[in-house]
Every structure is written in structure tokens, then in C-alpha cells.
CSV table of C-alpha atoms and ligand atoms in Angstrom, one decimal:
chain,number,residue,atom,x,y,z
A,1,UNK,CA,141.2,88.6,111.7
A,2,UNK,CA,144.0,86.4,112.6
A,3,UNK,CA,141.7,83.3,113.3
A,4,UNK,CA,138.3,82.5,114.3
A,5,UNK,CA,137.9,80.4,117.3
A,6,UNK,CA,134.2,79.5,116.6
A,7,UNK,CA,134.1,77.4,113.2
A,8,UNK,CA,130.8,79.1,111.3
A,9,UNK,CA,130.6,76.9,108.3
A,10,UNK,CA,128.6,77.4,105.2
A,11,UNK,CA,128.2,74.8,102.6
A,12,UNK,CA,128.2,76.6,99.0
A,13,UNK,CA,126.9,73.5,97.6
A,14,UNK,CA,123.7,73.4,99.3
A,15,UNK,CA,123.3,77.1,98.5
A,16,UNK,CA,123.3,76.0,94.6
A,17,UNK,CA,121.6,72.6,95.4
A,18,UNK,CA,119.0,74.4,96.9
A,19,UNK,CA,118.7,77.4,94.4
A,20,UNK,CA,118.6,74.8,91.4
A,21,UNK,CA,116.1,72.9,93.5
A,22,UNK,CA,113.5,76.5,93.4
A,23,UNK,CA,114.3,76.7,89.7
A,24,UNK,CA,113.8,72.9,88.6
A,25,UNK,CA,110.6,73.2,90.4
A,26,UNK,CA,109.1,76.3,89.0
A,27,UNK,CA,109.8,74.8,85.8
A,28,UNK,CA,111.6,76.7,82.3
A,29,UNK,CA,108.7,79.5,81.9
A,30,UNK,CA,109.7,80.7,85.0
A,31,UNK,CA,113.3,81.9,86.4
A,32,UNK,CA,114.6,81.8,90.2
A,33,UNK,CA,116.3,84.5,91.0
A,34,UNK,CA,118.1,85.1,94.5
A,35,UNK,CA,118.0,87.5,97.3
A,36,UNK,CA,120.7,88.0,98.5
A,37,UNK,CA,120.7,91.1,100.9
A,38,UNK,CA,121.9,91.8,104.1
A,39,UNK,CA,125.3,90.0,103.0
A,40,UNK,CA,123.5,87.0,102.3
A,41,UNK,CA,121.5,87.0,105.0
A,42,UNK,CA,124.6,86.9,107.2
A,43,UNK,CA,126.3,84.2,104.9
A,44,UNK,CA,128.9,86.0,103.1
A,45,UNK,CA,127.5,87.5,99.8
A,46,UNK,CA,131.5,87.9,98.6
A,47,UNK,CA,131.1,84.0,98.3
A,48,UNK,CA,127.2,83.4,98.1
A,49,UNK,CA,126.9,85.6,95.0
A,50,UNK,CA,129.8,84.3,92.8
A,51,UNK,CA,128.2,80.4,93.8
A,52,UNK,CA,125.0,81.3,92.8
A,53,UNK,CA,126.3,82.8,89.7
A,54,UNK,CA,128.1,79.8,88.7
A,55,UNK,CA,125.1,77.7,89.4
A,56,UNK,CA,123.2,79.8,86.5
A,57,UNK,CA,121.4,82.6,88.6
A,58,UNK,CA,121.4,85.7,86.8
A,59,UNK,CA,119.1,87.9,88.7
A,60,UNK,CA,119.5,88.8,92.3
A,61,UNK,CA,117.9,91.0,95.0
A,62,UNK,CA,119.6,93.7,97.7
A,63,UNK,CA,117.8,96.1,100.0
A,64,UNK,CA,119.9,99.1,99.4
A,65,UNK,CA,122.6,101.1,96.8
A,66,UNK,CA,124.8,100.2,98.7
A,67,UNK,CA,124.6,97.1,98.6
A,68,UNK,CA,124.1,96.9,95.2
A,69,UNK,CA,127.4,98.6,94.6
A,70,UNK,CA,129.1,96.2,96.2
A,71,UNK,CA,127.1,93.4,94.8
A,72,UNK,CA,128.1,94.5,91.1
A,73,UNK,CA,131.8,94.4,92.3
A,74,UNK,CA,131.2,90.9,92.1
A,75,UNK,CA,129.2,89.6,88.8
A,76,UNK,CA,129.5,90.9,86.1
A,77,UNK,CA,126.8,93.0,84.0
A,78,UNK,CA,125.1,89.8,82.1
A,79,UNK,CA,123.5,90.3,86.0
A,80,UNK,CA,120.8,92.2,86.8
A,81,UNK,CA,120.6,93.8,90.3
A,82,UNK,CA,117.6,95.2,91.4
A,83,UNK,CA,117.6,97.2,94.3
A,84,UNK,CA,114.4,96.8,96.3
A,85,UNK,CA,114.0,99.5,98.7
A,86,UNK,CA,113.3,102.5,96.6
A,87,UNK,CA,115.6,104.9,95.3
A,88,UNK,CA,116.4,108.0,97.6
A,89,UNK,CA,117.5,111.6,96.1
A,90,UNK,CA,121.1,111.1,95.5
A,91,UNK,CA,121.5,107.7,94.6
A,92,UNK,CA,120.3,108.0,91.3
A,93,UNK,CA,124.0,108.3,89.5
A,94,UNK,CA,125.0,105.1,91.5
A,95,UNK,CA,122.4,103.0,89.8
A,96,UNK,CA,123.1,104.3,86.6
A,97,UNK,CA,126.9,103.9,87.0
A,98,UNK,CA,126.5,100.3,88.5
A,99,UNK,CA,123.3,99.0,86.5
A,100,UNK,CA,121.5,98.5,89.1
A,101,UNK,CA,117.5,98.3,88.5
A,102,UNK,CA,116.2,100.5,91.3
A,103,UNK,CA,112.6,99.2,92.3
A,104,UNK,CA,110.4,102.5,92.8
A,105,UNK,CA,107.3,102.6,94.4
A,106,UNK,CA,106.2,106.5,94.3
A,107,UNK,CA,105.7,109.2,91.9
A,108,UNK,CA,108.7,111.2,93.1
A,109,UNK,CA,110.8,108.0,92.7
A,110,UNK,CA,109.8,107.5,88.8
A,111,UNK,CA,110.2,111.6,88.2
A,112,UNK,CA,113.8,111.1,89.8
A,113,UNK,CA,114.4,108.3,87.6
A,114,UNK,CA,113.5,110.2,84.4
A,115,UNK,CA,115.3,113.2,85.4
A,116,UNK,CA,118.6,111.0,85.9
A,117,UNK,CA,118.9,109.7,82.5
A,118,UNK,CA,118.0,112.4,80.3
A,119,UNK,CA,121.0,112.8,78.7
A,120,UNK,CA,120.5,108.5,77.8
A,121,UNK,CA,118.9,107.6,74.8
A,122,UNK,CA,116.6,104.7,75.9
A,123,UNK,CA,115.5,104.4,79.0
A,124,UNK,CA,117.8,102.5,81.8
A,125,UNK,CA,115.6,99.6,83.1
A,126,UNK,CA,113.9,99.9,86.3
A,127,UNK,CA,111.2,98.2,88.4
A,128,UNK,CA,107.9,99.7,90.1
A,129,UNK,CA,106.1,98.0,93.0
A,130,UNK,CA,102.7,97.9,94.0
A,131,UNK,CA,101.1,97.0,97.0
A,132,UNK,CA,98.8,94.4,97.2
A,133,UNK,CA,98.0,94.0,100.8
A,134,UNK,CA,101.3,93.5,102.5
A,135,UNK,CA,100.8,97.0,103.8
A,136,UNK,CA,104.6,98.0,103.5
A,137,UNK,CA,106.0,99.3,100.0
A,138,UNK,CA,104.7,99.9,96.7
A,139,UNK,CA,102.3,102.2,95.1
A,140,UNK,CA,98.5,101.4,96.4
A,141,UNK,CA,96.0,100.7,94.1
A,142,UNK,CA,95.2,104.4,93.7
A,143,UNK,CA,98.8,105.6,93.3
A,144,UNK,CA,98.6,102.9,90.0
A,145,UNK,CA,95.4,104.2,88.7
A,146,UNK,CA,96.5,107.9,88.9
A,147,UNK,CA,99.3,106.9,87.3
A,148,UNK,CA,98.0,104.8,84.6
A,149,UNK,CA,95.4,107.8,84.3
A,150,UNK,CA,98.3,110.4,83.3
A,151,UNK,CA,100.8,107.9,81.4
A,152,UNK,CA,103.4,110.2,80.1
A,153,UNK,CA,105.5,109.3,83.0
A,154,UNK,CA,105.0,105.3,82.4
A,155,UNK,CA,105.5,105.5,79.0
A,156,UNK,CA,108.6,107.4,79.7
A,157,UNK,CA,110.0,105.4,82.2
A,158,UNK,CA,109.3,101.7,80.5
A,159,UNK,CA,109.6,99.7,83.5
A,160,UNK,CA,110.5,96.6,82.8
A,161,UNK,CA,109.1,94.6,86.3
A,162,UNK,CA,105.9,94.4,87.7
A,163,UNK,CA,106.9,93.5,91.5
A,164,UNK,CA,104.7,92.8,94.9
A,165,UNK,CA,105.4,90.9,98.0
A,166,UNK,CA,103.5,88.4,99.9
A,167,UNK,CA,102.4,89.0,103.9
A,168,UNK,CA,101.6,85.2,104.4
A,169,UNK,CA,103.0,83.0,102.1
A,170,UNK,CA,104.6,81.0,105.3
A,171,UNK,CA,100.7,80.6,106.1
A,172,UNK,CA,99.6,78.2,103.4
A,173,UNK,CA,96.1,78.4,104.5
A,174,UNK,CA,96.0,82.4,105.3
A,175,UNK,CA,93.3,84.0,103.2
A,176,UNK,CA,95.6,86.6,102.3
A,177,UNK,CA,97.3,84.8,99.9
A,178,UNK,CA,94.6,84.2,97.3
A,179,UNK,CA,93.4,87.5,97.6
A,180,UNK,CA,96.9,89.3,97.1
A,181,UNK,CA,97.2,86.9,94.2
A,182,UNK,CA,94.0,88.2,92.7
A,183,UNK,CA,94.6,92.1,93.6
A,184,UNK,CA,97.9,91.5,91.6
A,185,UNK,CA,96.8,89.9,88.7
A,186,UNK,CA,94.2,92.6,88.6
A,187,UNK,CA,96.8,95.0,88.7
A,188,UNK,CA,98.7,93.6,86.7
A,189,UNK,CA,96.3,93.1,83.4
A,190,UNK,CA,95.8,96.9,83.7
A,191,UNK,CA,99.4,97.8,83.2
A,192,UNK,CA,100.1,95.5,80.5
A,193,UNK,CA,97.6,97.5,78.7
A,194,UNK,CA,100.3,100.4,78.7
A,195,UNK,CA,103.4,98.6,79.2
A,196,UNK,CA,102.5,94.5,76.8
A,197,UNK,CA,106.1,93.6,77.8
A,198,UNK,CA,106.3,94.0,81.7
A,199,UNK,CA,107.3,91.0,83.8
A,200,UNK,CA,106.4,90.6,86.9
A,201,UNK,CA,107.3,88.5,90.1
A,202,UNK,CA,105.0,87.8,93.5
A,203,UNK,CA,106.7,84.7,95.2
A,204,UNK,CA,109.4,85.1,98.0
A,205,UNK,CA,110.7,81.3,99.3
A,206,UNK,CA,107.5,80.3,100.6
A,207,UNK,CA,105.2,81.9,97.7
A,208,UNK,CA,107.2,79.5,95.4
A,209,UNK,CA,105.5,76.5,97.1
A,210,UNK,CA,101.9,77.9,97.4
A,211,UNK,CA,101.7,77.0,93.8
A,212,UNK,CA,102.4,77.6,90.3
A,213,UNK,CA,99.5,80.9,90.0
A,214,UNK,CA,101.6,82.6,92.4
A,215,UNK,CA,105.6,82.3,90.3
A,216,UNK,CA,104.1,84.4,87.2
A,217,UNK,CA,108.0,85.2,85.4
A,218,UNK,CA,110.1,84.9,88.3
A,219,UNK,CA,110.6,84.5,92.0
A,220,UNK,CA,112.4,86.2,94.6
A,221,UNK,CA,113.9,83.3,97.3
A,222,UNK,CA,116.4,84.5,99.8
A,223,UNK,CA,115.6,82.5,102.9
A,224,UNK,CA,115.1,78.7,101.3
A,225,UNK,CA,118.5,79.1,100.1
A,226,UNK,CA,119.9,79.4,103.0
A,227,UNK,CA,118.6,76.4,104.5
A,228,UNK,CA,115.5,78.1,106.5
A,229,UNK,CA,112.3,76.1,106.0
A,230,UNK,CA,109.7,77.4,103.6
A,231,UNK,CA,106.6,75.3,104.5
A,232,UNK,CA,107.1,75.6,108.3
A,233,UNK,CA,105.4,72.7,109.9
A,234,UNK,CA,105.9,70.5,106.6
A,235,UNK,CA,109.2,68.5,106.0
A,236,UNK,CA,111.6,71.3,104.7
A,237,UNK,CA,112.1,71.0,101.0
A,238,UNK,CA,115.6,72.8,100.8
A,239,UNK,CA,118.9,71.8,102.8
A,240,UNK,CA,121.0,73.2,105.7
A,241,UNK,CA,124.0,75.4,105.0
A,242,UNK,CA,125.2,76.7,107.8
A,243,UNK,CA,127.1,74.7,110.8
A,244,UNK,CA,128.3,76.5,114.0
A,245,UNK,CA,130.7,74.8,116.5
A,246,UNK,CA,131.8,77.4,119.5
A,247,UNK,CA,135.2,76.3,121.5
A,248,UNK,CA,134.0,75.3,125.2
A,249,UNK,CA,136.7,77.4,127.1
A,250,UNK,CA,136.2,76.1,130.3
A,251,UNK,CA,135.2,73.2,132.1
A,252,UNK,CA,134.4,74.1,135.5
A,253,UNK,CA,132.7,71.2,138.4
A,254,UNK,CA,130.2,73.1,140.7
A,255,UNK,CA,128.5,72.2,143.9
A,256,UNK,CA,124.7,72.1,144.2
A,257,UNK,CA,123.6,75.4,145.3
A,258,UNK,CA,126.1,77.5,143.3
A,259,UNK,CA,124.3,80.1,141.3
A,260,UNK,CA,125.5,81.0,136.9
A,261,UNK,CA,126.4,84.1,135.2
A,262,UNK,CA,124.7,87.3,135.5
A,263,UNK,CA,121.3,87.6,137.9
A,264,UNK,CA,122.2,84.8,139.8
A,265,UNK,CA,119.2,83.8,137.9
A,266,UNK,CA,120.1,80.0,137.6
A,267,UNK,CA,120.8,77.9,140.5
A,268,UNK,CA,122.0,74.4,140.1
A,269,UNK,CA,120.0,71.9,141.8
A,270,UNK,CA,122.9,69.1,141.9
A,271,UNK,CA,126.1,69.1,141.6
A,272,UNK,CA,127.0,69.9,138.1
A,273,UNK,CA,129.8,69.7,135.3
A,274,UNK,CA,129.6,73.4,132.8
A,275,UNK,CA,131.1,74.3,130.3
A,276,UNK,CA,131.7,77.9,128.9
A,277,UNK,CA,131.7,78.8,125.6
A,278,UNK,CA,132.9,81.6,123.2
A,279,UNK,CA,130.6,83.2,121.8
A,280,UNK,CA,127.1,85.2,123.6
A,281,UNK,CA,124.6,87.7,122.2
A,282,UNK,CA,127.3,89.9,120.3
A,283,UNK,CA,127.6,86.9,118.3
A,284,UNK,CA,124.0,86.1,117.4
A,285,UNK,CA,123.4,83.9,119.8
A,286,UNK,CA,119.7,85.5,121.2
A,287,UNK,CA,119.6,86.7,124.9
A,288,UNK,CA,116.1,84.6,124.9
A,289,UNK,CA,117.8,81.4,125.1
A,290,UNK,CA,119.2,81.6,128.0
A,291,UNK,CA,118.1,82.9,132.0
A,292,UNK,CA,114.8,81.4,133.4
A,293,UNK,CA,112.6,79.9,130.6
A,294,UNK,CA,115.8,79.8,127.9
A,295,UNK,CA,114.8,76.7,125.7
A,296,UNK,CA,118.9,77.5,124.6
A,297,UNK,CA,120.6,73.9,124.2
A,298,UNK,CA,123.4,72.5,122.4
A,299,UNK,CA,125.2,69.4,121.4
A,300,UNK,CA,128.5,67.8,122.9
A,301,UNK,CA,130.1,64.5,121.4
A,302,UNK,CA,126.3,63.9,120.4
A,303,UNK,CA,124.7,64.8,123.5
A,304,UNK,CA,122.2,67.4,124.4
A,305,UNK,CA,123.2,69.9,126.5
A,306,UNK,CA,121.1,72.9,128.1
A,307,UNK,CA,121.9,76.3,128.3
A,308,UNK,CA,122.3,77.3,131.6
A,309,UNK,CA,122.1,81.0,133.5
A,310,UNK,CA,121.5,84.4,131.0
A,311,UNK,CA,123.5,84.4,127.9
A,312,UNK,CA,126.6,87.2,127.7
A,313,UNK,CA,127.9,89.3,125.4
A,314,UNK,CA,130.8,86.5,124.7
A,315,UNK,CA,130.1,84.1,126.7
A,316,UNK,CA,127.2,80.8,127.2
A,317,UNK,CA,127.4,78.3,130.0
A,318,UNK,CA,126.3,74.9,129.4
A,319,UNK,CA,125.1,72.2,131.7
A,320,UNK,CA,127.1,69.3,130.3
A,321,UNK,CA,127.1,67.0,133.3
A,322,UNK,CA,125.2,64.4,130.6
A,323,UNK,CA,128.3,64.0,129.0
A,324,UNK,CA,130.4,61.4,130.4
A,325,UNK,CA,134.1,61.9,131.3
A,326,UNK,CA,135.2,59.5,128.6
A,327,UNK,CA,133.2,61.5,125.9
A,328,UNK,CA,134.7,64.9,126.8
A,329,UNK,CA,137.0,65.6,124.3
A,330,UNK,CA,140.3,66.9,125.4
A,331,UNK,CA,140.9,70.6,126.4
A,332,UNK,CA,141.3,72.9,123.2
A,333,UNK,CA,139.4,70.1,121.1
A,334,UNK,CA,135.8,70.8,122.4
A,335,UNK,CA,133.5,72.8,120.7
A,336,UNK,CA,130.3,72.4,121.4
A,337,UNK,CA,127.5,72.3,118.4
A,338,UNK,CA,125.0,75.2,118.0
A,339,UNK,CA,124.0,74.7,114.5
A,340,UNK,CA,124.5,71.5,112.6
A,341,UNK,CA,123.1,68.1,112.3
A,342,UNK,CA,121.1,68.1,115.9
A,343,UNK,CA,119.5,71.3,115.3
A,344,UNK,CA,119.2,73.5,112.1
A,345,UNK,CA,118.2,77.5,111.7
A,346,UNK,CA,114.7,76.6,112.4
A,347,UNK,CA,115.2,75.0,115.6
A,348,UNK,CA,117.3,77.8,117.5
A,349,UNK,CA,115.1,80.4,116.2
A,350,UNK,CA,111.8,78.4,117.8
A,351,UNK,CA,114.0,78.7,121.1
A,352,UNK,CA,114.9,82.0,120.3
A,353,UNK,CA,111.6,82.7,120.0
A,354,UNK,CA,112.2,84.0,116.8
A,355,UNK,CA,112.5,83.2,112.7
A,356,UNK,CA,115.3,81.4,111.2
A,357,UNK,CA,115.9,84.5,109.1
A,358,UNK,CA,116.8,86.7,112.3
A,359,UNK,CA,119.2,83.3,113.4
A,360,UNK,CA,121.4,83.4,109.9
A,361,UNK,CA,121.1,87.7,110.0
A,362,UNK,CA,122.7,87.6,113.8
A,363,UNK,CA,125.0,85.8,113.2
A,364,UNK,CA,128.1,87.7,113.8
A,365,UNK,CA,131.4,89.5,112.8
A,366,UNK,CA,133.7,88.0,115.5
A,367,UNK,CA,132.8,84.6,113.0
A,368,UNK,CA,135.7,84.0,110.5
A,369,UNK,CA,133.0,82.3,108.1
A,370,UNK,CA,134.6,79.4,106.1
A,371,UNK,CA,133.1,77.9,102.9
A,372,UNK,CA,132.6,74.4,101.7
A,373,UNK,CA,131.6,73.1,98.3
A,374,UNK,CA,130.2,70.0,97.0
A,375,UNK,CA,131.2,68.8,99.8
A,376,UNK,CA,135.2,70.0,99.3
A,377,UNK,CA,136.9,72.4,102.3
A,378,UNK,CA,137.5,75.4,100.1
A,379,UNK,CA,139.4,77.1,102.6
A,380,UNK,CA,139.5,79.3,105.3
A,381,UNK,CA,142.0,81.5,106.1
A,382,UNK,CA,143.2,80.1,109.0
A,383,UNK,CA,145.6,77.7,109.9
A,384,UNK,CA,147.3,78.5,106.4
A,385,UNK,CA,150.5,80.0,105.3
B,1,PLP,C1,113.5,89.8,101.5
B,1,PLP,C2,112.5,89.8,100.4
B,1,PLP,C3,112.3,88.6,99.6
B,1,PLP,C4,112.9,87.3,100.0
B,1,PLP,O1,112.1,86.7,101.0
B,1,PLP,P1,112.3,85.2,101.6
B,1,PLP,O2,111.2,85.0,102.5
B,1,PLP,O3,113.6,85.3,102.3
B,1,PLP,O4,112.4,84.3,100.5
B,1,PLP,C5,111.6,88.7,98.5
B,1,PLP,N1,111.0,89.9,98.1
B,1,PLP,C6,111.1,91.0,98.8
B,1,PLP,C7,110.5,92.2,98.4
B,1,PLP,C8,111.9,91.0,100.0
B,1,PLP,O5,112.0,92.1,100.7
């Protein structure tokens, strides 16, 4: 890429600020790791990881082997990188290779596994996961007991994590939490009758604030270090990280009447100053804000500005007659602000009609993402030598 026109910036130090944050909280019996798939959840994990690293984290979370891979490329092996979406036929020489801890959650899985290593004199370390009511992966409660029932395999295996995921942790109040808490630590007292020396994790972000019966020996945050609240409706206990600023490209005066962007759909009721932007749904930002109903708005020397007309692939229109001419910044110096100090990820994604984790995972490739730290301009490769 030769140069971004949209400046995407993400703040490193409130990555670590926020990670050390989970970790001082949980206290020293219990360690914080980081999840840090789908590239950092859009943020760049080439940078996220290596921060996190530095800040002390030594045990993070993908979805995949790939990813994994990758991830290893990155930290070195004092590390551990579990994989958490199961281990397909195939990929079992990559874990090895990579030390990555392959979560398993099925009988086939763990045979796999054992077969892999054979030729390995202890046992490479893995994780199994049960399910205890998210209804997604894991083994189900009678999956464990036939398993605990015929504990060659177990005992042959030696994993070294006891995992599960919260449905509702978001949901302070939602039942499901206490009982998922109790099926786990159910669960969990059975196979430490095979396995004394499993560990085992529960909390996500917003299981790490439902209290300290849910941390147990670790927990998994991905979204609170990225800035997204984890006690929605509450004051968010984590910091933003990501800013987005996307160059207005035009500046256009229309007459009442006239009609914007695809559909027609919007028609201006008075005479109106827009301005188009760089940047549409290829780019993360969600169809849903704009056309009839859009909630879409942005910011412009300070002031609110709507969305106006259906979002395109590259392109948003915003209504900025608000802004008065001596506040619009000169041509080729306006950008107007999507993400930032007037509106964080949990804002657009209310407009969006979605969750700030599908915001920060949208966000696109056309973005050249540039880093800060501690408040310092790392760099970004543009406008450089
Ligand atoms: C994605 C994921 C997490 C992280 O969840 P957040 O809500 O982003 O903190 C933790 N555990 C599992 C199994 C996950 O899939």
C-alpha cells in the first residue's frame, strides 16, 4: 500500500493499559491471558501480540492453525498458544511443529492427538473443552462421563486445561451464568479426580467482571482489550484504542429537493451542504447506518454530523450543513471522525445495530492501520522515506 487515506489509529498503550487493568484486577492467583484472533480482532495482531507480550502476557488465544502459525512467528515459545476451535485431521503436525496447544472437544480429536505424538516421549500439552450450556463447542456432560468412564485415553493425553465459555456473561443478571458456573465446577471436581493438576479457565472480558468464582486459573479477554465495553450499560472499565478519521472528498451545496446516493432513498428537505467520504461498507462501515432509519453520524471540527442516503461500497455522504463555513477545514485537510473521542466502538455498533466486536472485526484492509504507544506516534508507513 502506498498510503492510506483514512487514518485508522490504534493506541498500543491502551491495549497494555487495559490488559494489565484485567490482570491487576483478577489479582496474582489468577493470570489474564489475551485473545487475540481474527488479527486482533481487526487491530493488527503483527503489533497487538508483540505489545501484549512486552506488557507480561504469556498466554494467548486464536480460532484456528493458521492463525496460530502465524501467531508463533511472532513470540517466542516461553508463549503458549492455544488454538481454540478444535483440531481438524491434518493439522496435527502444525501444532506439534509450532507448539501450539490445540483445544479438543471430541473423542476423535484426543485419538488424533495421541496418534500424532507417538513417536514423543511425554505428552505435548493440549486443552479439552466442555460444554456447559453455551450450546456451541466442547464435549457435553455425557461425552466427559464416557470419557472419564474409559480413562486410558485421558490419562494418555494429560491435558493440561480445563476450558468452557460463557453464553451471558454480558448479561450480569442472566440466570445462565450461575448455573454454567456451577455445571463447570461440577465438571470440573470430577476430572481433577483423574487429571489433580488441570487448570482451567471460564471468563471471556465480561466473565472477568461477574466476579472472582467465575476467573478460576485464568481468563480469556479479547474484546475489553480492545476498548469494547464489558459491563454494557455500566461505565466501561477498559479504554478506547482505536480512532478512525475518513478524508471528506467532496464538498458539494445542494438544493432542497435533490435526492442522495443509491435509491434516491434520501431527499433533502432544505437546502444542504454534504460532504463525501472515503470509505463505505467494504471498509467496515455497516450498510445499517445509513438509507431510511440509518442512526450513522459522524463528527466534523467537533460537530455532529448525520449520515445521509444508503452507505456505498467506498463512499458515505454526510449532511454537514451544521458546520459553519469558518470551521470547514480546508480542502485535503478534512477528515471527518468515525471513531474517536465523540463516539467509541460501542456507539457505532448500537447504530449499526450490532456489537462492538463486529465494528473493530469490519474494519477493513483498504485501512493502512498505524500504531501509537504510550501516547508516542510509532510510525506509519506513510509519509516516510
Ligand atoms: C472469542 C472468545 C473469547 C474472548 O471473548 P471476549 O468476549 O472477546 O472477551 C474467550 N473464549 C472463547 C472460547 C472465545 O471464543
Amino acid at each position: 500500500m502506498v498510503c492510506s487515506e483514512a487514518l485508522l489509529t490504534i493506541d498500543l498503550g491502551a491495549i497494555r493499559r487495559n490488559w494489565q487493568r484485567l490482570q491487576d484486577r483478577i489479582g496474582p492467583n489468577c493470570v489474564c491471558a489475551a485473545v487475540a484472533k481474527a488479527n486482533a480482532y481487526g487491530l493488527g495482531i503483527e503489533r497487538v501480540a508483540p505489545a501484549l507480550y512486552e506488557q507480561g502476557c504469556r498466554f494467548f488465544f486464536v480460532a484456528t492453525v493458521n492463525e496460530g502459525v502465524n501467531l508463533r512467528r511472532l513470540l517466542s515459545v516461553d508463549a503458549t498458544i492455544f488454538v481454540l476451535d478444535g483440531l481438524r485431521p491434518g493439522f496435527e503436525s502444525y501444532c506439534l511443529e509450532y507448539q501450539l496447544q490445540p483445544v479438543l472437544f471430541s473423542r476423535a480429536q484426543l485419538e488424533r492427538w495421541h496418534q500424532a505424538q507417538s513417536h514423543l516421549a511425554e505428552p505435548a500439552p493440549c486443552a479439552i473443552k466442555f460444554d456447559s450450556g453455551m450450546g456451541r463447542l466442547g464435549f457435553s456432560q455425557s461425552e466427559l462421563q464416557a470419557l472419564l468412564d474409559e480413562p486410558e485415553l485421558l490419562q494418555a493425553v494429560q491435558p493440561l486445561w480445563f476450558i468452557s465459555h460463557l453464553a451471558c456473561a454480558d448479561e450480569v443478571a442472566h440466570p445462565l451464568n450461575q448455573q454454567q458456573l456451577q455445571v463447570f465446577e461440577a465438571a470440573l471436581s470430577q476430572v481433577k479426580q483423574l487429571l489433580p493438576n488441570i487448570k482451567s479457565t471460564l471468563a471471556n472480558s465480561s466473565g472477568v467482571f461477574l466476579g472472582q468464582e467465575w476467573h478460576f486459573d485464568l481468563v480469556r479477554p479479547g474484546a475489553a482489550l480492545y476498548g469494547v465495553n464489558p459491563v454494557p450499560g455500566k461505565t466501561s472499565p477498559v479504554e478506547s484504542v482505536v480512532s478512525l478519521r475518513l478524508p471528506v472528498v467532496q464538498i458539494r451545496e445542494v438544493e432542497a429537493g435533490g435526492t442522495v446516493g443509491y435509491g434516491a432513498e434520501h431527499q433533502l428537505q432544505r437546502a444542504s451542504r454534504l460532504a463525501v467520504v472515503l470509505g463505505g461498507y467494504a471498509d467496515g462501515i455497516h450498510r445499517a447506518v445509513g438509507g431510511s432509519g440509518g442512526a450513522g453520524r459522524g463528527w466534523l471540527s467537533g460537530i455532529e454530523v448525520p449520515v445521509v442516503g444508503r452507505v456505498s461500497m467506498d463512499t458515505t455522504v454526510f449532511d454537514i450543513t451544521a458546520v459553519p463555513e469558518d470551521k470547514l477545514p480546508p480542502e485535503g485537510e478534512a477528515y471527518i471522525e468515525l471513531l474517536g473521542e465523540h463516539q467509541g466502538v460501542d456507539d457505532v455498533a448500537v447504530a449499526a445495530g450490532t456489537i462492538g466486536y463486529e465494528i473493530l472485526t469490519s474494519l477493513g484492509d483498504r485501512y493502512e492501520r498505524s500504531y501509537t504507544d504510550w501516547g508516542t506516534d510509532w510510525d506509519t508507513d506513510c509519509g516516510k522515506d
